[in-house]
Amino acid sequence: RGEYIVGSRIFPISVYCDFNIIKIGQPTLYTVQCLLPMNVFNEKIFTIIWFWLVFLTLTNLKSVLLTILRNLYSKRERFKRHILVKRFVFDYLSADGILILRLISENISDLLTSE
């Protein structure tokens, strides 16, 4: 009949079962209480898996947020560095300094020039 007595609605432990027994040509309907011990085990496993999925979801959300924040911070730092390099080149080096650096980089490796 689908009625549960003990346990949760999803994993009932005790339910009513209907079955027919034929006696002397007449079917007789019996309703008895049936126990479902496997549902106790299933409910525990389901609960463990549910908490595991919640934990994984929270961990993934944390990871995504940290990745987004790191990327935003990294882009901001690159932008600041780019602005500082431009200021240094235009304010301090000017055209003479840039010419000297280009002449040095043609004769020596770029690594040594950058130092």
Short mmCIF file of C-alpha atoms in Angstrom, two decimals:
data_model
loop_
_atom_site.label_atom_id
_atom_site.label_comp_id
_atom_site.label_asym_id
_atom_site.label_seq_id
_atom_site.Cartn_x
_atom_site.Cartn_y
_atom_site.Cartn_z
CA ARG A 1 0.00 0.00 0.00
CA GLY A 2 3.00 2.27 0.21
CA GLU A 3 2.46 3.26 3.84
CA TYR A 4 5.51 3.38 6.04
CA ILE A 5 5.52 2.98 9.80
CA VAL A 6 9.07 3.43 11.03
CA GLY A 7 12.00 5.19 9.36
CA SER A 8 12.18 7.95 6.81
CA ARG A 9 9.91 8.33 3.80
CA ILE A 10 12.77 7.53 1.44
CA PHE A 11 14.18 4.55 3.37
CA PRO A 12 11.39 3.03 5.49
CA ILE A 13 12.39 0.29 7.93
CA SER A 14 8.95 -1.08 8.64
CA VAL A 15 6.04 -1.03 6.17
CA TYR A 16 2.66 -2.67 5.66
CA CYS A 17 2.61 -5.43 3.06
CA ASP A 18 -0.53 -6.77 1.38
CA PHE A 19 -0.65 -10.26 -0.04
CA ASN A 20 -3.29 -12.77 -1.06
CA ILE A 21 -3.58 -16.36 0.13
CA ILE A 22 -6.06 -18.60 -1.61
CA LYS A 23 -7.98 -20.87 0.80
CA ILE A 24 -10.69 -23.12 -0.47
CA GLY A 25 -10.97 -21.25 -3.74
CA GLN A 26 -11.36 -17.87 -2.08
CA PRO A 27 -8.52 -15.31 -2.15
CA THR A 28 -8.00 -13.77 1.27
CA LEU A 29 -6.16 -10.45 1.57
CA TYR A 30 -3.75 -10.22 4.48
CA THR A 31 -2.03 -7.07 5.65
CA VAL A 32 1.05 -7.62 7.78
CA GLN A 33 3.97 -5.57 8.97
CA CYS A 34 7.15 -6.17 6.92
CA LEU A 35 10.66 -5.28 8.00
CA LEU A 36 13.23 -3.96 5.52
CA PRO A 37 16.60 -4.26 7.30
CA MET A 38 18.56 -3.47 4.13
CA ASN A 39 17.07 0.04 4.15
CA VAL A 40 18.91 0.80 7.41
CA PHE A 41 22.19 0.09 5.63
CA ASN A 42 21.09 2.02 2.53
CA GLU A 43 20.11 5.03 4.62
CA LYS A 44 23.53 5.13 6.33
CA ILE A 45 25.37 4.85 2.99
CA PHE A 46 23.13 7.54 1.47
CA THR A 47 23.83 9.87 4.40
CA ILE A 48 27.59 9.35 4.13
CA ILE A 49 27.53 9.98 0.36
CA TRP A 50 25.36 13.08 0.86
CA PHE A 51 27.81 14.59 3.36
CA TRP A 52 30.72 13.67 1.08
CA LEU A 53 29.06 15.48 -1.85
CA VAL A 54 28.40 18.54 0.32
CA PHE A 55 32.06 18.54 1.39
CA LEU A 56 33.24 18.22 -2.24
CA THR A 57 30.89 21.00 -3.36
CA LEU A 58 32.18 23.37 -0.68
CA THR A 59 35.78 22.46 -1.50
CA ASN A 60 35.20 23.10 -5.21
CA LEU A 61 33.50 26.44 -4.53
CA LYS A 62 36.43 27.49 -2.35
CA SER A 63 38.86 26.45 -5.09
CA VAL A 64 36.96 28.35 -7.79
CA LEU A 65 36.79 31.51 -5.66
CA LEU A 66 40.50 31.33 -4.84
CA THR A 67 41.34 30.82 -8.52
CA ILE A 68 39.25 33.82 -9.52
CA LEU A 69 40.82 35.99 -6.82
CA ARG A 70 44.33 34.89 -7.76
CA ASN A 71 43.70 35.65 -11.43
CA LEU A 72 42.28 39.07 -10.66
CA TYR A 73 45.18 39.88 -8.35
CA SER A 74 47.69 38.61 -10.91
CA LYS A 75 46.19 40.76 -13.67
CA ARG A 76 46.20 43.79 -11.40
CA GLU A 77 49.86 43.22 -10.54
CA ARG A 78 50.79 42.81 -14.22
CA PHE A 79 48.93 46.01 -15.03
CA LYS A 80 50.76 47.89 -12.24
CA ARG A 81 54.09 46.50 -13.41
CA HIS A 82 53.32 47.54 -16.99
CA ILE A 83 52.45 51.09 -15.88
CA LEU A 84 55.60 51.30 -13.74
CA VAL A 85 57.79 50.14 -16.63
CA LYS A 86 56.22 52.74 -18.94
CA ARG A 87 56.77 55.48 -16.36
CA PHE A 88 60.39 54.40 -15.89
CA VAL A 89 61.05 54.32 -19.62
CA PHE A 90 59.47 57.71 -20.37
CA ASP A 91 60.43 59.59 -17.20
CA TYR A 92 63.96 58.32 -16.54
CA LEU A 93 65.38 56.70 -19.65
CA SER A 94 63.89 58.89 -22.35
CA ALA A 95 65.02 58.42 -25.95
CA ASP A 96 68.78 58.30 -25.16
CA GLY A 97 68.44 55.52 -22.60
CA ILE A 98 66.24 53.46 -24.90
CA LEU A 99 68.76 53.84 -27.73
CA ILE A 100 71.60 52.71 -25.47
CA LEU A 101 69.62 49.69 -24.25
CA ARG A 102 68.82 48.68 -27.84
CA LEU A 103 72.48 48.94 -28.84
CA ILE A 104 73.47 46.85 -25.83
CA SER A 105 70.82 44.20 -26.60
CA GLU A 106 72.09 43.87 -30.19
CA ASN A 107 75.61 43.12 -28.96
CA ILE A 108 74.78 41.13 -25.82
CA SER A 109 71.98 38.73 -24.97
CA ASP A 110 68.59 40.07 -23.88
CA LEU A 111 69.04 38.45 -20.48
CA LEU A 112 72.14 40.50 -19.71
CA THR A 113 70.51 43.64 -21.09
CA SER A 114 67.49 43.22 -18.84
CA GLU A 115 69.72 42.97 -15.78
#
